PDB file of C-alpha atoms in Angstrom:
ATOM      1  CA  UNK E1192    -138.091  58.029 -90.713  1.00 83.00           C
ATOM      2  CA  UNK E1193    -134.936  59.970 -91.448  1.00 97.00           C
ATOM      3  CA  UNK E1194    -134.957  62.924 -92.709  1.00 97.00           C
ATOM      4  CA  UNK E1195    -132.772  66.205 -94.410  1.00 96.00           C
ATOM      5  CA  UNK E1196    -133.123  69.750 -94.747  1.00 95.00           C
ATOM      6  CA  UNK E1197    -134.028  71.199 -97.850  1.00 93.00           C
ATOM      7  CA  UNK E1198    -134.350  74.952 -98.549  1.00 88.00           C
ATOM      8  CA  UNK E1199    -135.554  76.634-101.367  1.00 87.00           C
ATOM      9  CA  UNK E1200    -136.994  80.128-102.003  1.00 89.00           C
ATOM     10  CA  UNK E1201    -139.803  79.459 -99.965  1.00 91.00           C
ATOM     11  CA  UNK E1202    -137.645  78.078 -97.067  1.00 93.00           C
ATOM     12  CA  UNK E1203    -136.610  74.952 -95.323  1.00 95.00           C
ATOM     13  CA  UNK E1204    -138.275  71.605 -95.762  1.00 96.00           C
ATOM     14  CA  UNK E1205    -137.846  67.957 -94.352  1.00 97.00           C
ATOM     15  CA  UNK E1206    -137.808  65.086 -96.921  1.00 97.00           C
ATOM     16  CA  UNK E1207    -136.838  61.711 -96.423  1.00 97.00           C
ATOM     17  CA  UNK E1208    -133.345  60.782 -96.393  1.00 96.00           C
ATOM     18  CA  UNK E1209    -133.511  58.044 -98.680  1.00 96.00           C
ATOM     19  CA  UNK E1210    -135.718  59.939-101.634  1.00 98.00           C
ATOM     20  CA  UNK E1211    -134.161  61.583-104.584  1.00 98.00           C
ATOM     21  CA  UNK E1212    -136.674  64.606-104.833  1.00 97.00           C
ATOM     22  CA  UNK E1213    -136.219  67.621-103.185  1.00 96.00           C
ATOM     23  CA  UNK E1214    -137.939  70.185-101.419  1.00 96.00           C
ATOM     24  CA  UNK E1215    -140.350  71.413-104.106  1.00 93.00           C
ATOM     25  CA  UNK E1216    -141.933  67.932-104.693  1.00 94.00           C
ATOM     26  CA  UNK E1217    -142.061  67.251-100.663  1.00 95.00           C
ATOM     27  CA  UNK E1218    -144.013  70.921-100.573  1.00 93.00           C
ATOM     28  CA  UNK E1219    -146.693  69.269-103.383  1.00 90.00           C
ATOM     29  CA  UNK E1220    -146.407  66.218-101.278  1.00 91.00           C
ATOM     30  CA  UNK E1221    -147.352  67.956 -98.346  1.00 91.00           C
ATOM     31  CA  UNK E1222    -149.643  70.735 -99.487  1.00 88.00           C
ATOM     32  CA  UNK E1223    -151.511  68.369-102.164  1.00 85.00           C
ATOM     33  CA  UNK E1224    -153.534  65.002-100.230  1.00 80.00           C
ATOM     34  CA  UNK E1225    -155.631  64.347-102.467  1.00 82.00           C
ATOM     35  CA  UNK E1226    -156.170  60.630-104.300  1.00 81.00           C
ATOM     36  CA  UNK E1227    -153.687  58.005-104.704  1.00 84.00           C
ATOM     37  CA  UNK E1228    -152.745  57.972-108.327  1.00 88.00           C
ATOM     38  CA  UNK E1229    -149.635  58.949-109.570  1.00 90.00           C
ATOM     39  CA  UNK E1230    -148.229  59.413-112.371  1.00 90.00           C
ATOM     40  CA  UNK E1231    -148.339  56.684-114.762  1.00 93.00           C
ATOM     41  CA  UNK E1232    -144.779  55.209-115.404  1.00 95.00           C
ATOM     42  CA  UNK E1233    -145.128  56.015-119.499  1.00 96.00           C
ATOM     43  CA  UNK E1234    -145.370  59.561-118.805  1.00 94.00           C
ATOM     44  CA  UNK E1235    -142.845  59.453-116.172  1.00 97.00           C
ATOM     45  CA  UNK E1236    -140.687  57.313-118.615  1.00 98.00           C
ATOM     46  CA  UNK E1237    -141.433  60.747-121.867  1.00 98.00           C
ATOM     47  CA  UNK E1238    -140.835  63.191-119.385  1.00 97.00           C
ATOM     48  CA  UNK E1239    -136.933  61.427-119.024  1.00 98.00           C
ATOM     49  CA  UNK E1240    -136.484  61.127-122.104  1.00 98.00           C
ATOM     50  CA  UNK E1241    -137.570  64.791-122.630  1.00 98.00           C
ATOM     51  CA  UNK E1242    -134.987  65.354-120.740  1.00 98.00           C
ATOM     52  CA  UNK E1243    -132.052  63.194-122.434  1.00 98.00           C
ATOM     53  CA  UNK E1244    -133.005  65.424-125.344  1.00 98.00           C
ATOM     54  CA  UNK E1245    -132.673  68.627-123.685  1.00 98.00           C
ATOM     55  CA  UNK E1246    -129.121  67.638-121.962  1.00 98.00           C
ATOM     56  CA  UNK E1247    -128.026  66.931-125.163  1.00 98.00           C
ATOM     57  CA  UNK E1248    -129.385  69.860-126.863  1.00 98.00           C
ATOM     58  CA  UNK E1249    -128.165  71.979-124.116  1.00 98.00           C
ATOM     59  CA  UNK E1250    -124.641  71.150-124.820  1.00 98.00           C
ATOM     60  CA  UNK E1251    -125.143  71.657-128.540  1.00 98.00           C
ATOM     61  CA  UNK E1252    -125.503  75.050-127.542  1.00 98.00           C
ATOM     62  CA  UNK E1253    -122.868  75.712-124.924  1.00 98.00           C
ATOM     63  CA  UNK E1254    -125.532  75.888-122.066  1.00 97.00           C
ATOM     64  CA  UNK E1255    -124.376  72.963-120.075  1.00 97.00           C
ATOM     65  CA  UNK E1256    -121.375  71.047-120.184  1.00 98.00           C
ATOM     66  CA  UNK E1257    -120.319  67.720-121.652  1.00 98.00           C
ATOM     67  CA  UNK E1258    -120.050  65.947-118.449  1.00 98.00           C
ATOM     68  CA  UNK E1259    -123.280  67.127-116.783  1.00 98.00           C
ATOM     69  CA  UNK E1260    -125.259  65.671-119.889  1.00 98.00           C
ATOM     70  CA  UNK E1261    -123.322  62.559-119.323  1.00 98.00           C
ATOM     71  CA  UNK E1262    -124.571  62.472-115.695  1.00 98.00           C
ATOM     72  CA  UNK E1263    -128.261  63.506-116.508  1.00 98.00           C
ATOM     73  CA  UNK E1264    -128.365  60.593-119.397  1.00 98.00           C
ATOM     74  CA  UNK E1265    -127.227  58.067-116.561  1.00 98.00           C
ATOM     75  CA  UNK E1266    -129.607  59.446-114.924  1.00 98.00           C
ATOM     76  CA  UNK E1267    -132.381  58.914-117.083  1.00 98.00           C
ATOM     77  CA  UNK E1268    -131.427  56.176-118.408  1.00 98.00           C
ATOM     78  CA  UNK E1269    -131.798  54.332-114.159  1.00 98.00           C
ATOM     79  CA  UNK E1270    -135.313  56.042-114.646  1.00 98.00           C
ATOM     80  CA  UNK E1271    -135.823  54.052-118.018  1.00 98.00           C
ATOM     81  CA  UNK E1272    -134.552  50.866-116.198  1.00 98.00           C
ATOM     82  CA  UNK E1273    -137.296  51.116-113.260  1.00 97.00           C
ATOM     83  CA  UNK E1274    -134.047  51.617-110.705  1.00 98.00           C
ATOM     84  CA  UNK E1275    -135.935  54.955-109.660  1.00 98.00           C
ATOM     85  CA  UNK E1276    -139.580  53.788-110.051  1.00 96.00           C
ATOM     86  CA  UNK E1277    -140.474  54.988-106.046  1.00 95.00           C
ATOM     87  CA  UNK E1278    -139.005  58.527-106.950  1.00 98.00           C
ATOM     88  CA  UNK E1279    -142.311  59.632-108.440  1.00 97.00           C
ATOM     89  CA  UNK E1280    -144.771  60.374-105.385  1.00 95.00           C
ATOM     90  CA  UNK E1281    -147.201  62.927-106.928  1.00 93.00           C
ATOM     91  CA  UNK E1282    -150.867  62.624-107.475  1.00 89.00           C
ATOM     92  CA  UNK E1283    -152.133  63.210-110.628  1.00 85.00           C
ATOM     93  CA  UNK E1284    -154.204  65.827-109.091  1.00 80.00           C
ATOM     94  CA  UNK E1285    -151.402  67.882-107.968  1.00 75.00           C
ATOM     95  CA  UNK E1286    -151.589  70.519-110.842  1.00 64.00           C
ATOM     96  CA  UNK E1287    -152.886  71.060-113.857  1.00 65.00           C
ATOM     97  CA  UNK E1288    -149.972  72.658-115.249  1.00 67.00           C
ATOM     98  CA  UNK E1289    -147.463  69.792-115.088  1.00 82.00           C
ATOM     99  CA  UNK E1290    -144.951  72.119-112.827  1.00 86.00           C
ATOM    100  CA  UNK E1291    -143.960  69.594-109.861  1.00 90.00           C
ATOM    101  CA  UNK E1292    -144.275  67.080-112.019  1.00 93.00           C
ATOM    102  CA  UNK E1293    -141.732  69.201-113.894  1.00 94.00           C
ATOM    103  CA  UNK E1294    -139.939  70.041-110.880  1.00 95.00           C
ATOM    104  CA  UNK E1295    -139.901  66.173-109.465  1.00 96.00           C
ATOM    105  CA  UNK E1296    -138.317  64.733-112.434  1.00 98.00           C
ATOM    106  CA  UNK E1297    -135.669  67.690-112.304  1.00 98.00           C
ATOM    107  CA  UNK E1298    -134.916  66.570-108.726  1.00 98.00           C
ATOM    108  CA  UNK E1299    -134.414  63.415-108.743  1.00 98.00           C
ATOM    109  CA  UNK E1300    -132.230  63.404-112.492  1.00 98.00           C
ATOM    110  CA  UNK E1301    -130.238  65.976-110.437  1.00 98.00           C
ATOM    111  CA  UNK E1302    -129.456  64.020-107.308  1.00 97.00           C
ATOM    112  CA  UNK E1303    -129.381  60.306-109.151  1.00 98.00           C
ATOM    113  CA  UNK E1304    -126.744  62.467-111.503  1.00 98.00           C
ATOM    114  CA  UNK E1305    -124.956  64.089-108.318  1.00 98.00           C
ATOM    115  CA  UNK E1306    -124.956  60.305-106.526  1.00 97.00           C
ATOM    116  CA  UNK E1307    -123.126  59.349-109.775  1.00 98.00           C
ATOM    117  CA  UNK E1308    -120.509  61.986-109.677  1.00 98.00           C
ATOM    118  CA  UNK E1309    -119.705  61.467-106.205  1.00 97.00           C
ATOM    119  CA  UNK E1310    -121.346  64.212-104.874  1.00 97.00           C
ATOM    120  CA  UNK E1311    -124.128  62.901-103.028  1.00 91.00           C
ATOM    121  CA  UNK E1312    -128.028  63.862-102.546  1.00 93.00           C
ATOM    122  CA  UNK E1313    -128.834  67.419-102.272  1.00 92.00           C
ATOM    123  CA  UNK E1314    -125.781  68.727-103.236  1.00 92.00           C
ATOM    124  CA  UNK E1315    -127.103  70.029-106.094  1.00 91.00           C
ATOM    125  CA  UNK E1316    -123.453  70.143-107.985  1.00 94.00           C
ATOM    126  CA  UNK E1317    -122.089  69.439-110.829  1.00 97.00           C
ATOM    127  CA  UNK E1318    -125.995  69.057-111.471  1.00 97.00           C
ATOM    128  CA  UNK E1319    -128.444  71.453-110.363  1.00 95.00           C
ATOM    129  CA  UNK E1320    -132.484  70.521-110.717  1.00 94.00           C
TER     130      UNK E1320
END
């Protein structure tokens, strides 16, 4: 398996190539083994559209710009479609705060957005997780 360098403030991490999440859900990948159930798609499908709302609400207020919204609500809307449905390793058991869960969603809307714009995966611009 191929694989890429992510870093983040805990350091460098190896995720596959291929996978739109990034280096925080490969560390709850790695550091949580237990059980095979992940998320159900109907949460993973409201967390999305949690976030539609929140681009859109974000440029509203001047926080993010036009065009990144655009890119997150393509985004979103290839999770809503099932084009992402493999994007969402985690184990139910992961947490019981909901923060890589969190954190997984925010990765892969950021580098499905960044593939969109040209930009590739985990170049975390014009859309950062």
């Amino acid at each position: 398996m191929s694989t890429r360098t992510e870093h983040d403030t805990m350091g460098n991490v190896e995720v596959p190539s291929e996978a739109y999440w990034g280096a925080q859900t490969q560390r709850s990948c790695n550091n949580f083994k237990i059980g095979g159930e992940t998320l159900p798609q109907p949460l993973i499908h409201a967390l999305a559209l949690v976030k539609k709302a929140a681009a859109a609400t974000n440029v509203s207020l001047g926080r993010i710009k036009p065009e990144q919204a655009d890119l997150i609500t393509q985004a979103v809307d290839d999770v809503l479609n099932g084009k992402l449905d493999g994007q969402f390793p985690l184990v139910v058991w992961q947490t019981g705060s909901g923060t890589q869960s969190n954190m997984n969603m925010n990765e892969v809307l950021a580098n499905r957005a960044n593939e969109i714009a040209g930009t590739g995966l985990a170049a975390y611009q014009p859309v950062h997780p």
